[in-house]
Each structure stands twice: as structure tokens, then as C-alpha cells.
């Protein structure tokens, strides 16, 4: 893995050079094994939290972990293009627009003991800005090469919050062109429901059941790239114990293995219809 500036990352993308890099400020990683027509993202995978903010933050390290999407990068790491955040959404949220990316409160609880300074906010927002500069360059390259692209936007959610039965996987589709892409939405939902999981977990999948796909990552790409489909895909946190802070590696591995074959097959179908 290389450590590269945003300028160097974009230069490699423009020349279609395969590489695996971390941004020089360690805010995100990007792996490109080959320039294919599908991209995987895990914007909430990060857990880093700037040390200068520790004493100002009212939320504990566990509180932050509980709301992040741990292990989502691992679930998609086998695929040729993977971009993932390294920093916690509690410092700045890559899945929110810049003017809302820094929380004042989080899930009903005030976040900061004292307000952040302009310098602290700008430090975090610069990382947000740089991430999207790279996203823009990456999608531009894939669209220009193939004419279209598909992005798998992977997240997780806390199922124990709900007082009803919820699906293992939820697709959020309200901000994409459902008329154009309905067959790919339905087929992605169906194929996800066939992933085999351990510990007697019965896989289920639904569309717009718990979340509707309102994230900025999806909205930014959809707004700027008319030929790119973004599928916001959320696994419930059946791969960990949310309350006990325990990860279940066998379940994470099963999801990873389930996506290893299904995801490229689904992307290939998209390619054959819209690109091939």
C-alpha cells in the first residue's frame, strides 16, 4: 500500500494505473486492482477519531462504534475497486453534505462539551472535500471508460433499535431512478436474500423497509453522474453484538464470501444491459 496525496491519487486514476493507497492524512483508502465497471464503497467503516477532539466529546468510544459500520470494508475487500473511510462519522460524516457533516448532536445526545473551533471544523471538512474530489475523479474515469457504472454503497444498521422484525439486508432506493433500474434493484434484493449465514441466521432482504437511501454518497454520485447506479445496501448488525461490543468474525466472513460471487455477477448483468 502507498501513502499518496489527493493529487497523486487522482493522477493515477487519470492514467488508469492500478494501485492500493491510503490518503496522506490517513482519512480514506482506495484500492484499484483493475478499472472495471463496478465500484464498492464503505464510507462509514472508519473508527479513527482525531485525538484533539477526545476531551470535547461527550460520546464514549463505544457510543461511536455503535453508530459506525464496522467491518463493512472487509465485506467488500475482494472486489477490484474499493473506497472506504478511515475516520469516524462522529468527526465528520462522509454520508452527509458538507454543511451537515459535523454533528452538533448524535442520535438524541449532545455531542460536544464545548463547541468546535472554526479551525477544528475546517480540518475535518477538508478531509470530506478531498474524499469527494477522489470519488468524482473515480466515477468520471469509470463512466468515460464504459459509458456507465454501478456502485455498491455498503452500510450496516442496528437492528436491536427496532421494535418489529426487520430484514437482514435493506436496500434504500428512493433517490435513484426506479423506473430505469427497477430490474437491478429487484435482482440485487433477491440475490442478497440467498446469502447463507451461520448460527441459524435466516437471511432476508427488503427494499426501503428500514432506510430509504438518503445518504450523501448516493446523492452526490447520482446528481453528478447520470449513467451511474448507486445501490445503498445495509446489513443489519447480525455480525456483531451491538450491546456487548463483540464482533462475530464467522458471520462477517460469511457475508464477505456471499458477496464475493454474487456482487460481480450482478454487476455483470448491469454491464451487459447498459454497457456491453
Coordinates of C-alpha atoms in Angstrom, one line a residue, residues 26 68 77 103 106 140 202 206 221 243:
X26 CA -5.0 8.7 6.6
X68 CA -20.4 3.3 12.8
X77 CA -12.4 -6.2 0.1
X103 CA -22.7 16.7 14.2
X106 CA -25.9 12.4 17.5
X140 CA -15.6 10.1 -14.1
X202 CA -32.1 -16.8 8.2
X206 CA -36.3 -5.9 1.6
X221 CA -22.9 10.4 -7.4
X243 CA -24.8 -4.1 23.1

